[in-house]
PDB file of C-alpha atoms in Angstrom:
ATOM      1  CA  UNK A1042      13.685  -8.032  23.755  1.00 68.00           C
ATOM      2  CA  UNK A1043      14.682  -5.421  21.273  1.00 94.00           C
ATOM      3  CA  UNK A1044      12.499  -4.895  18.403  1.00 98.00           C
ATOM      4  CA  UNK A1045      12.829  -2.253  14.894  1.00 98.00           C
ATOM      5  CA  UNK A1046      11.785  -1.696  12.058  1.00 98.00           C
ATOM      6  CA  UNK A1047      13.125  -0.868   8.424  1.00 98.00           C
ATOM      7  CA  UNK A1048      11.917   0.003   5.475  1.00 98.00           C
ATOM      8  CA  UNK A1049      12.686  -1.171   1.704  1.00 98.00           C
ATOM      9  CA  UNK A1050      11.232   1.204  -1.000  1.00 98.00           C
ATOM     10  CA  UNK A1051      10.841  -0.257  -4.193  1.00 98.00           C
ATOM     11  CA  UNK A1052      10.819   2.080  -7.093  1.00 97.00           C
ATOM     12  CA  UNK A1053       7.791   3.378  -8.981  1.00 97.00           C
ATOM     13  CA  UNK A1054       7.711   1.704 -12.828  1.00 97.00           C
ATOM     14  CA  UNK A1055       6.615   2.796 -15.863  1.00 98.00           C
ATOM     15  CA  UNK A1056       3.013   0.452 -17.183  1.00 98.00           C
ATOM     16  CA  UNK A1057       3.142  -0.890 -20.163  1.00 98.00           C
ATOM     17  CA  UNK A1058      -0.168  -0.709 -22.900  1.00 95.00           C
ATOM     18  CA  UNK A1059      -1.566   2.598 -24.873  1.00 96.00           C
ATOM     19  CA  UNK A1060      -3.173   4.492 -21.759  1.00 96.00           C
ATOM     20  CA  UNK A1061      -1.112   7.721 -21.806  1.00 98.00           C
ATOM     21  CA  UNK A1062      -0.928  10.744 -19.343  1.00 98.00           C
ATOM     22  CA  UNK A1063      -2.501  14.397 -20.647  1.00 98.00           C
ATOM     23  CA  UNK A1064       1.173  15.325 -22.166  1.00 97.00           C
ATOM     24  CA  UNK A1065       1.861  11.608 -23.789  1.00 98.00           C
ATOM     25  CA  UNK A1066       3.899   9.829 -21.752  1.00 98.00           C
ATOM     26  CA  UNK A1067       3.161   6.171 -20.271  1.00 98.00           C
ATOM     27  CA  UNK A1068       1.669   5.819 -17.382  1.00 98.00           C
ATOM     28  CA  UNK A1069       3.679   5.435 -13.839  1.00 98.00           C
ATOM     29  CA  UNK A1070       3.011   2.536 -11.059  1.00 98.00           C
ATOM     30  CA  UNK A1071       4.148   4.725  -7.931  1.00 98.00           C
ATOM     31  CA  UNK A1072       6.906   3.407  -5.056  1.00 98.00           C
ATOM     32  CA  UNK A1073       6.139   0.624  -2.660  1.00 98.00           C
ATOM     33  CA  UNK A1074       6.629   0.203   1.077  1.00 98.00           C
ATOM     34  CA  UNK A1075       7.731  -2.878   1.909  1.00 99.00           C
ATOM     35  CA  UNK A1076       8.160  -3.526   5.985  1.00 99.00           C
ATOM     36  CA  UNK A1077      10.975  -5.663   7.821  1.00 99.00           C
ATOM     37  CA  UNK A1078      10.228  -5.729  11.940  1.00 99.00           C
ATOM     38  CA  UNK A1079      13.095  -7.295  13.171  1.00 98.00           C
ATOM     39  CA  UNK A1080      13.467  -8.964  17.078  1.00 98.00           C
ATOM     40  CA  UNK A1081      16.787 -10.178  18.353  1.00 97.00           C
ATOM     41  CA  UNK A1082      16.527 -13.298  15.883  1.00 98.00           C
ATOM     42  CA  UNK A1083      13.512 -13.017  14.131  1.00 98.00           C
ATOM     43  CA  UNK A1084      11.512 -10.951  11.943  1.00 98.00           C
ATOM     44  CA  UNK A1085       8.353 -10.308  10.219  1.00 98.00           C
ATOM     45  CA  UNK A1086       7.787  -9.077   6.552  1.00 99.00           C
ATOM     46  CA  UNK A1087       4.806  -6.588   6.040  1.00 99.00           C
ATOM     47  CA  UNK A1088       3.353  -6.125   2.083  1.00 99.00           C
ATOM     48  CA  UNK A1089       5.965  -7.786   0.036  1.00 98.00           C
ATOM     49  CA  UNK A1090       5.963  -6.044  -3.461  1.00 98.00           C
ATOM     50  CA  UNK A1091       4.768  -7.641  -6.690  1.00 98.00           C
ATOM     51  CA  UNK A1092       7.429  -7.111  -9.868  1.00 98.00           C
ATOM     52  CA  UNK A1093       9.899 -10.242  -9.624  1.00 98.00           C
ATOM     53  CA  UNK A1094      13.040  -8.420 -10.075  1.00 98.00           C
ATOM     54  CA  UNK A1095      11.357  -5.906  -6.359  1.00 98.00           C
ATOM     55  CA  UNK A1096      11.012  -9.426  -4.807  1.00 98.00           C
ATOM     56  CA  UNK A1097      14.273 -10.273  -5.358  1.00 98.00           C
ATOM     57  CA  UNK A1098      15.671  -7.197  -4.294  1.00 98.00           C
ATOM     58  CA  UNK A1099      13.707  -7.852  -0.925  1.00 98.00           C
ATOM     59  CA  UNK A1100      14.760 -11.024  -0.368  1.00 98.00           C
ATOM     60  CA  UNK A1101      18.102 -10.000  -0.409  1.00 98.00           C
ATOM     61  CA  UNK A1102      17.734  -7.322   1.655  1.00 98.00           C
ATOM     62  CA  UNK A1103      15.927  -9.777   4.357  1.00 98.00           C
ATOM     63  CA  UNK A1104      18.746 -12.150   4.037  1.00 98.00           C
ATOM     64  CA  UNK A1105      20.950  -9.053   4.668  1.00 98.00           C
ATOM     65  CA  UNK A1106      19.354  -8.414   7.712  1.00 98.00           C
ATOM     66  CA  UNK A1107      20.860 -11.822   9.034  1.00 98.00           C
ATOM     67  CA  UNK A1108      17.924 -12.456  11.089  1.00 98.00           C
ATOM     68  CA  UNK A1109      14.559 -16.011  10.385  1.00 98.00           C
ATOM     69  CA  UNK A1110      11.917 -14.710   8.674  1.00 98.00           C
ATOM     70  CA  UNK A1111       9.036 -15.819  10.607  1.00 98.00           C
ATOM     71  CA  UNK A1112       5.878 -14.104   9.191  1.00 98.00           C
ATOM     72  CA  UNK A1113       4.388 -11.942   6.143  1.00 99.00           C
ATOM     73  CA  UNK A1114       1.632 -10.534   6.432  1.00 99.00           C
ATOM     74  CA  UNK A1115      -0.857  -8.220   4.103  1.00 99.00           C
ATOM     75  CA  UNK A1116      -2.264  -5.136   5.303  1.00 98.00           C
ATOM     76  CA  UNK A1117      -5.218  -5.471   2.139  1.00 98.00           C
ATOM     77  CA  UNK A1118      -5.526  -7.177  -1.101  1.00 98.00           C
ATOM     78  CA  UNK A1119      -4.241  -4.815  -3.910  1.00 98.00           C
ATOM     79  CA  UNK A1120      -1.953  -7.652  -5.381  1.00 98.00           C
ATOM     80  CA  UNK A1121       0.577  -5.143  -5.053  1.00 98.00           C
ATOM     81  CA  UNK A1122       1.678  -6.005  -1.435  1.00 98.00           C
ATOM     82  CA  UNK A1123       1.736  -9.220  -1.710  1.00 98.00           C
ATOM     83  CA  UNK A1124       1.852 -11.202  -4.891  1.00 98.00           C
ATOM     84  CA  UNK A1125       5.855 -11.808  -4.044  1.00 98.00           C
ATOM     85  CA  UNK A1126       4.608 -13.705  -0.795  1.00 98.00           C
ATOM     86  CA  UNK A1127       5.276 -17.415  -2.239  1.00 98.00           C
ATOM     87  CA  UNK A1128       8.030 -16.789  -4.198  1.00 98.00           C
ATOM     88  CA  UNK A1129       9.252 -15.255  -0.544  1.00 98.00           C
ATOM     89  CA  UNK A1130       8.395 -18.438   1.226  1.00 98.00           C
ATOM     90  CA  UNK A1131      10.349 -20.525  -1.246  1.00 98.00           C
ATOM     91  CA  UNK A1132      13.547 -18.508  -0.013  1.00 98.00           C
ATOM     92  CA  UNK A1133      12.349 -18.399   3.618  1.00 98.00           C
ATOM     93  CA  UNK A1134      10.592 -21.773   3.886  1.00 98.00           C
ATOM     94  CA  UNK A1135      10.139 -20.600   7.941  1.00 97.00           C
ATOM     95  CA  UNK A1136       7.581 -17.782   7.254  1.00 98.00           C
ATOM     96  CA  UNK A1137       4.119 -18.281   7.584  1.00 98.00           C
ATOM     97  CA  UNK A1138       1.790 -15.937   5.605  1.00 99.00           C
ATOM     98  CA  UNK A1139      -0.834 -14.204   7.754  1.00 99.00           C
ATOM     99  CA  UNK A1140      -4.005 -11.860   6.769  1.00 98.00           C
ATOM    100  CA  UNK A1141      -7.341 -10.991   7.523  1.00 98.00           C
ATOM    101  CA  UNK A1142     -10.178 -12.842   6.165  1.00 98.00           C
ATOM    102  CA  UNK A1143     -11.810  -9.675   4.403  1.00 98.00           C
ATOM    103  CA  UNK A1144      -7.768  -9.150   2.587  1.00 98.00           C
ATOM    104  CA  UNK A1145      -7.875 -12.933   1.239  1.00 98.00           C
ATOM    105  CA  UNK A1146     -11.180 -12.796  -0.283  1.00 98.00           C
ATOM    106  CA  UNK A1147     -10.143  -9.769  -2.547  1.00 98.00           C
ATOM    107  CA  UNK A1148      -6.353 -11.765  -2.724  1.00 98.00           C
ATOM    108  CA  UNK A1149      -8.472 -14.254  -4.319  1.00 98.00           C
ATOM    109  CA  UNK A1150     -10.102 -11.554  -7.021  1.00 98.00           C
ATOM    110  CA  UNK A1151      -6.664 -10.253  -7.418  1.00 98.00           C
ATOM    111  CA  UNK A1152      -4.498 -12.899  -8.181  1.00 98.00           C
ATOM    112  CA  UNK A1153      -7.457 -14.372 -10.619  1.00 97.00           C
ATOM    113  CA  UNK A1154     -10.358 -12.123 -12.128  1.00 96.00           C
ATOM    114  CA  UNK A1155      -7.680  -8.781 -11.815  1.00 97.00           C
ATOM    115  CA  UNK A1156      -4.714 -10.541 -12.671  1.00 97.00           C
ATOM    116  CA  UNK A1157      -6.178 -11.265 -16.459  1.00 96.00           C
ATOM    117  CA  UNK A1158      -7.635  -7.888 -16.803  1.00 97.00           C
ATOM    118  CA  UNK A1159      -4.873  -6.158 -15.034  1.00 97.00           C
ATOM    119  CA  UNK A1160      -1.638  -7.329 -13.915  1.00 98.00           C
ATOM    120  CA  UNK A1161      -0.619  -9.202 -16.763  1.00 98.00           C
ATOM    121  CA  UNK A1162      -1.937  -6.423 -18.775  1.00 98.00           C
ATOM    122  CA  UNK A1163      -0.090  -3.863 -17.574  1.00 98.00           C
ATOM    123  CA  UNK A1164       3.391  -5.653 -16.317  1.00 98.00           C
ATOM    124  CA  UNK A1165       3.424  -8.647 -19.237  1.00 98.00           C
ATOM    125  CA  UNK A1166       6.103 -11.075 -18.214  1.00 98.00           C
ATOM    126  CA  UNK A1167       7.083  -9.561 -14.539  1.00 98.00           C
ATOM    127  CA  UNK A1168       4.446 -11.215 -12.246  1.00 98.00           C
ATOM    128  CA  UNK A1169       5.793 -14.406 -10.241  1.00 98.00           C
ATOM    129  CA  UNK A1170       3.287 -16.881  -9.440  1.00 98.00           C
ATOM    130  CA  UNK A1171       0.445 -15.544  -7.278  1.00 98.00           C
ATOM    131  CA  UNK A1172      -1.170 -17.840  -5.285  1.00 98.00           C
ATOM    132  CA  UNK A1173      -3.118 -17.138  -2.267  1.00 98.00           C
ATOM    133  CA  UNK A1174      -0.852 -19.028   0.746  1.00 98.00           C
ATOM    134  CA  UNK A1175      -2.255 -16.333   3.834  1.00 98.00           C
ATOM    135  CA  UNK A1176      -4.193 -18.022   6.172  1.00 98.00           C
ATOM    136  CA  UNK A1177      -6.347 -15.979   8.631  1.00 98.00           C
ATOM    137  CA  UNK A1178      -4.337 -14.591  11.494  1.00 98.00           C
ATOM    138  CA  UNK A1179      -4.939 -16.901  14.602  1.00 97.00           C
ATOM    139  CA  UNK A1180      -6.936 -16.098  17.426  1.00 96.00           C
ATOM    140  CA  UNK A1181      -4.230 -16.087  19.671  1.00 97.00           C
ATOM    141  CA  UNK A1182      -3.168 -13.534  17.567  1.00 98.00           C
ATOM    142  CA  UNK A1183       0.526 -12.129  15.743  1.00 98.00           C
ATOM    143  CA  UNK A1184       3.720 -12.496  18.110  1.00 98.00           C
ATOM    144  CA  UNK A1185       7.360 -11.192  17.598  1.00 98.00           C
ATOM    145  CA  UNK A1186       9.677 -12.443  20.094  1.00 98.00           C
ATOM    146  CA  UNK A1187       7.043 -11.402  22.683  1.00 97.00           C
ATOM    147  CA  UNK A1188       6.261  -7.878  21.021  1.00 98.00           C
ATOM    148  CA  UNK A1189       2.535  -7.901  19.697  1.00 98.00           C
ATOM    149  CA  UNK A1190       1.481  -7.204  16.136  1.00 98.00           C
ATOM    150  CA  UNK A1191      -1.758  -5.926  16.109  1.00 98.00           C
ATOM    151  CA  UNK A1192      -3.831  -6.564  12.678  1.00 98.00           C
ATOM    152  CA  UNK A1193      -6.374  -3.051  12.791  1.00 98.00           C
ATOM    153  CA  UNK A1194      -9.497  -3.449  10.649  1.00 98.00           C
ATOM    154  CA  UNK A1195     -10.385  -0.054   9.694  1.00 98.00           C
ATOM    155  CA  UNK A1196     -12.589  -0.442   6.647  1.00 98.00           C
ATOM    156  CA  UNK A1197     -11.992   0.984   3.149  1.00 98.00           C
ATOM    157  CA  UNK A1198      -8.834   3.242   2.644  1.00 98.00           C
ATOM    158  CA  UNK A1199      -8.322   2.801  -1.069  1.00 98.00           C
ATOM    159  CA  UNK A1200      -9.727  -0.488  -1.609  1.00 98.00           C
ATOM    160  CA  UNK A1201     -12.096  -2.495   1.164  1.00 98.00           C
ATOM    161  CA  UNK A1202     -11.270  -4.433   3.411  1.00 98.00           C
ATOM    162  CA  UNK A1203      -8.702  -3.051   4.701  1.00 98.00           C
ATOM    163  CA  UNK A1204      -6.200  -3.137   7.273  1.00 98.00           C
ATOM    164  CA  UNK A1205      -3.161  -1.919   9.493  1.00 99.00           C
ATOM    165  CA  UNK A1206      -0.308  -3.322  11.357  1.00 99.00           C
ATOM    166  CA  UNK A1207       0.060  -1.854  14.825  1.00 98.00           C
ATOM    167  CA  UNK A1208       3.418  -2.316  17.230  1.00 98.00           C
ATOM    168  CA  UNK A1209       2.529  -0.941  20.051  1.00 98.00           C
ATOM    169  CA  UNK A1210       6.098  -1.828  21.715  1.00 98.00           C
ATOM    170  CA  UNK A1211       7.408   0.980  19.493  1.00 98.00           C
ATOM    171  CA  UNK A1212       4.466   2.851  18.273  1.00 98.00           C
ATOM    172  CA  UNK A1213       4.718   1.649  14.876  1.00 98.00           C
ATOM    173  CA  UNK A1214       1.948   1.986  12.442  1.00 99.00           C
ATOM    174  CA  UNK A1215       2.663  -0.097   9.262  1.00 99.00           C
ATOM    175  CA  UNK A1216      -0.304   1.578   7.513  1.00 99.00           C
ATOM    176  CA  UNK A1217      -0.377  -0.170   3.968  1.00 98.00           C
ATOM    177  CA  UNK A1218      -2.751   2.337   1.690  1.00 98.00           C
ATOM    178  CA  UNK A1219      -4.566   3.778   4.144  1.00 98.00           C
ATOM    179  CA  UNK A1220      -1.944   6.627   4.657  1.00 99.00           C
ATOM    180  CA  UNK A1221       0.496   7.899   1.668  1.00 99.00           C
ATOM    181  CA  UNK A1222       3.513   9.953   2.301  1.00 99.00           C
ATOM    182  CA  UNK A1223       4.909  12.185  -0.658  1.00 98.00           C
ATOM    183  CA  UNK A1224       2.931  10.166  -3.509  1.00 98.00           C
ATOM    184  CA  UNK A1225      -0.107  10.672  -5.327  1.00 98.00           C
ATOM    185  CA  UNK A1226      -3.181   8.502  -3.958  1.00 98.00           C
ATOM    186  CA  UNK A1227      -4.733   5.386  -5.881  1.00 98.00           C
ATOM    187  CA  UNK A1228      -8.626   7.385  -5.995  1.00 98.00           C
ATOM    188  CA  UNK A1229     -10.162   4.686  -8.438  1.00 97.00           C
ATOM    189  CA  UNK A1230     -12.536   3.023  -5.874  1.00 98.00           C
ATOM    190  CA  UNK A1231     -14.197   6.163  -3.765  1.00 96.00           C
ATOM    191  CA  UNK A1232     -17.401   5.468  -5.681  1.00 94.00           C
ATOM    192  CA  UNK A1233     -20.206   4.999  -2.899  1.00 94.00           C
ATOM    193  CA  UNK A1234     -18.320   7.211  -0.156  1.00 97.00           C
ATOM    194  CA  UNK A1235     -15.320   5.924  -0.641  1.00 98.00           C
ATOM    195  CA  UNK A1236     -13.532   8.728   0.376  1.00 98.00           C
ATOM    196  CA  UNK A1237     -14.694   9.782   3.261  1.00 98.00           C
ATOM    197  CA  UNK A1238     -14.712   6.180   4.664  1.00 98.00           C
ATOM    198  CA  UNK A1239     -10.923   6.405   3.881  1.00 98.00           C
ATOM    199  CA  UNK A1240     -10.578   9.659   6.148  1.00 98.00           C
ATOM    200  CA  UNK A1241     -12.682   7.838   8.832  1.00 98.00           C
ATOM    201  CA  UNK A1242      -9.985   4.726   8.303  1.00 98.00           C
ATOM    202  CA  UNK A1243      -7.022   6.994   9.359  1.00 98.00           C
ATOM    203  CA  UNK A1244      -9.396   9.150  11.843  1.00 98.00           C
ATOM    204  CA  UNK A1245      -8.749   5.131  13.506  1.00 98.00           C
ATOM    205  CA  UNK A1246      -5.184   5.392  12.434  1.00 98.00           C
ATOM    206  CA  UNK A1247      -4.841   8.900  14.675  1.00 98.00           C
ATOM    207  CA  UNK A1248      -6.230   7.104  17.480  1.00 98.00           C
ATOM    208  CA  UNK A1249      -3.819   4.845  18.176  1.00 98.00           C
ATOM    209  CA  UNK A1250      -1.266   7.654  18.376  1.00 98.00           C
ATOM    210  CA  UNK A1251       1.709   6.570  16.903  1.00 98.00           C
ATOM    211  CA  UNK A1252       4.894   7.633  16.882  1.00 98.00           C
ATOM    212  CA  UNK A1253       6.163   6.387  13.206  1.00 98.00           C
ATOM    213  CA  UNK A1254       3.932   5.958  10.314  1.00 99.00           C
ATOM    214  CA  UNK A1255       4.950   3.948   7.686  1.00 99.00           C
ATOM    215  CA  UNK A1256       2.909   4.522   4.237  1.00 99.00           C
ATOM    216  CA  UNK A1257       2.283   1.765   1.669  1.00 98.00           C
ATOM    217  CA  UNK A1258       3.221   4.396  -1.265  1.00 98.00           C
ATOM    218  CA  UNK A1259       6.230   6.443   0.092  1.00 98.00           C
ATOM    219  CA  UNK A1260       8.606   8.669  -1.411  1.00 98.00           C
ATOM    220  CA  UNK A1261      12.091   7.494  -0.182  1.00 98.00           C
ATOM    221  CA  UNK A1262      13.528  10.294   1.218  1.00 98.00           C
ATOM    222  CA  UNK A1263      10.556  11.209   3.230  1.00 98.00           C
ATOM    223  CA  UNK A1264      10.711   9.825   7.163  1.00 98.00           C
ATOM    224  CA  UNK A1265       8.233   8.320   8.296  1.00 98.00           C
ATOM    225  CA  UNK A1266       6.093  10.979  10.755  1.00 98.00           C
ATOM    226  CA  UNK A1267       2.735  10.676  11.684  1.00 98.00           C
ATOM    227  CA  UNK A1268       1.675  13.995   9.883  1.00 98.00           C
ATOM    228  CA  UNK A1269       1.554  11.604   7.011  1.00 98.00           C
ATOM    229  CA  UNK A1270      -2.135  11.073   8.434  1.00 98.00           C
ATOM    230  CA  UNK A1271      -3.162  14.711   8.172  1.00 98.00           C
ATOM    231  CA  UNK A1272      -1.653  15.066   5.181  1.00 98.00           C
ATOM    232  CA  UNK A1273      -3.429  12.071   3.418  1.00 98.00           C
ATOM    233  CA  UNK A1274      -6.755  13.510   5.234  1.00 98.00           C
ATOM    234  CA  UNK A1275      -6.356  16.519   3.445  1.00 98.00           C
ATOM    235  CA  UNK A1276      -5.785  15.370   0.398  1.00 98.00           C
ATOM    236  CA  UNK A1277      -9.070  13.594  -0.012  1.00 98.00           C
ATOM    237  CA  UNK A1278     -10.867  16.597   1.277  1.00 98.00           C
ATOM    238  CA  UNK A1279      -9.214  18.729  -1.790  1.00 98.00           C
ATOM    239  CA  UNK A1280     -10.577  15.536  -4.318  1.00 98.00           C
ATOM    240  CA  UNK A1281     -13.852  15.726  -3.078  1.00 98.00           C
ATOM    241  CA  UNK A1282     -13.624  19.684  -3.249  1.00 98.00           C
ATOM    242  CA  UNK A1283     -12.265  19.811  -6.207  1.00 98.00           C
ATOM    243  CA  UNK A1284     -13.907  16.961  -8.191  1.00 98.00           C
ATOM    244  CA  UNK A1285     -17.145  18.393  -6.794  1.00 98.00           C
ATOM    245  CA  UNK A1286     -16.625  22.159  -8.542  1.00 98.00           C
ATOM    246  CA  UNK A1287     -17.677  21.246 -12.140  1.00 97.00           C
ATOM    247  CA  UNK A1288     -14.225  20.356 -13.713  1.00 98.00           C
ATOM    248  CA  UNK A1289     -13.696  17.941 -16.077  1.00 98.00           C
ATOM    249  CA  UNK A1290     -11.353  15.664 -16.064  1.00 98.00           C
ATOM    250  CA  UNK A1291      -8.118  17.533 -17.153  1.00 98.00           C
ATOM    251  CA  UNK A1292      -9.377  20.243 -14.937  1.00 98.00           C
ATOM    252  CA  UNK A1293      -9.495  17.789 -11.931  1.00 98.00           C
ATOM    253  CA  UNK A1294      -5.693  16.791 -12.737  1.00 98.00           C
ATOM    254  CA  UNK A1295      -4.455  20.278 -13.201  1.00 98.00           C
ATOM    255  CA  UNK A1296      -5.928  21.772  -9.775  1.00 98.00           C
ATOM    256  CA  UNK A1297      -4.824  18.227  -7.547  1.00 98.00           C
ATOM    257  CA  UNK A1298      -1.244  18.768  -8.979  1.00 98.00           C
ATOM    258  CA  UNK A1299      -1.544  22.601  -8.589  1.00 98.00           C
ATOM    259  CA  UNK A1300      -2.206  21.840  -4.806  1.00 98.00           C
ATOM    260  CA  UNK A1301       0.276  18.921  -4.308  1.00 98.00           C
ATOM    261  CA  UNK A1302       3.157  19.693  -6.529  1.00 98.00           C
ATOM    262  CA  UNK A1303       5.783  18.039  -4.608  1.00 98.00           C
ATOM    263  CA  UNK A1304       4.329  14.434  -4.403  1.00 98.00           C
ATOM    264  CA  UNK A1305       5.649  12.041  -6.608  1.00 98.00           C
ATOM    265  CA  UNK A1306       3.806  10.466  -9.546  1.00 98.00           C
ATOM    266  CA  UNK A1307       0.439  12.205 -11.028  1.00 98.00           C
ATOM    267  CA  UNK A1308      -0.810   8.799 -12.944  1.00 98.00           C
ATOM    268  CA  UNK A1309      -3.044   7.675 -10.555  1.00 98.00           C
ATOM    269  CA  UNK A1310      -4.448  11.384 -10.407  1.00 98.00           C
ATOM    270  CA  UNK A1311      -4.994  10.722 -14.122  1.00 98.00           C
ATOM    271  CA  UNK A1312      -6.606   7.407 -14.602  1.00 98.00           C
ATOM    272  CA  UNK A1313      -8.600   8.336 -10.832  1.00 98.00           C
ATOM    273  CA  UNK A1314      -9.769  11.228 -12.031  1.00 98.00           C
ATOM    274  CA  UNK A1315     -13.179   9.945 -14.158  1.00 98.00           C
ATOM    275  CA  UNK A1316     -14.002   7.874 -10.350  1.00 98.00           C
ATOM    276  CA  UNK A1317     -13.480  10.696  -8.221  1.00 98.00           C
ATOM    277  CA  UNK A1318     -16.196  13.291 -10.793  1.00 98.00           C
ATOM    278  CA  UNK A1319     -18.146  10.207 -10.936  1.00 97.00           C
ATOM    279  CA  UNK A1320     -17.994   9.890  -6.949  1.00 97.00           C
ATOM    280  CA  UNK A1321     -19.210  13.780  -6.665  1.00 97.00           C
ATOM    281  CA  UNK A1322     -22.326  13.356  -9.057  1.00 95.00           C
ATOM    282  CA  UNK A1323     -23.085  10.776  -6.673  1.00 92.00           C
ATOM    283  CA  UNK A1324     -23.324  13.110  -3.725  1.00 76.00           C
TER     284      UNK A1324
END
């Protein structure tokens, strides 16, 4: 048994509608991690993307690979990573779609309630169809030509309910949002202690002690280290720092990209910026 991993990056897009960043230009959707863990024959898909023309790409690239897709599966339920999942299965009739309970009841918000005042809004014309095919992962549990895939519950990260794929053959962490490597973090859902639940999700991530960390929202040329963890840690401690000093809200985006110049896309800092003040008054 030999088992590996890859990764397939799909490029951050531009949103379309009137929101507009501080200096005027459209709003950014960032990069997307999507996960190929390949045995000898087989192989498992982690958080397919969402934009028809990234699906395609990825089901190329799978079909590149040369070796049965088997399984997808969806570390949480931002329809994100995993709306492409039946347009996959219509290429790959073999793989099964695979989730945790708490990730297919907020797949079922997403691809209905979130889609109409969302998805379509923002990316008119680019969805596939989205419906929910994951069923519950068995209790016997996920299996790659005898290598285990562990599903990890660890809470809220940037949404609820959410989750991590764990290979302990090769100390892979496939960590969907809870960790971010080089890109600016989704912060519009740390209302209620959001974000310190999120650094208790990757205080579960550190436990496991992996040895490769792959992040949901990556930039490309970054590997894929475990620092990411720290580094994600930290940034949510300068949020709640900094969203708890009495800025407003283009004084909360300023400072952020002041202390984290080199990651990739400032949007979400943008549009999460009136959730994270609102998360400090709460505190």
């Amino acid at each position: 048994m030999s088992i590996e991993y890859s990764v397939h990056v799909s490029h951050g897009r531009e949103r379309a509608g009137d929101d507009r960043m501080p200096d005027g230009s459209p709003l950014m959707w960032s990069p997307l991690s999507t996960v190929l863990i390949e045995g000898d024959r087989d192989a498992f898909l982690v958080d397919p993307p969402f934009l028809v023309d990234q699906i395609d790409e990825v089901i190329d690239w799978v079909a590149r690979s040369g070796k049965r897709l088997v399984g997808i599966y969806a570390t949480h339920g931002h329809g994100d990573h995993w709306f492409g999942t039946a347009r996959i299965q219509e290429r790959f009739p073999d793989a099964r779609a695979w989730a945790t309970p708490g990730t297919i009841g907020l797949m079922r918000l997403q691809a209905t309630t979130a889609r109409e005042a969302l998805w379509d809004r923002i990316f008119p014309g680019l969805l596939p169809a989205t419906p929910v095919v994951a069923q519950p992962v068995p209790e016997e549990g996920l299996w790659l030509e005898g290598a285990e895939l562990v599903p990890v519950e660890v809470g809220h990260s940037d949404t609820d309910a959410t989750t991590v794929l764990w290979v302990p053959s090769i100390g892979l962490v496939v960590a969907g949002d809870v960790v971010y490597n080089g890109v600016h973090q989704f912060l519009a859902e740390g209302a209620h202690g959001g974000y310190r639940r999120w650094q208790e999700a990757l205080d579960q991530v550190a436990e496991l002690h992996p040895t490769s960390v792959v992040a949901g929202h990556k930039d490309a040329r970054r590997a894929d280290r475990p620092e990411a963890i720290g580094e994600t840690r930290r940034y949510l401690s300068d949020v709640m720092e900094v969203s708890a000093s009495g800025v407003d809200r283009i004084g909360f985006f300023d400072e952020m990209l002041r202390r984290w110049p080199e990651r990739l896309n400032p949007s979400p800092v943008w549009y999460g910026a009136p959730a994270a003040l609102a998360a400090a008054e709460e505190s």
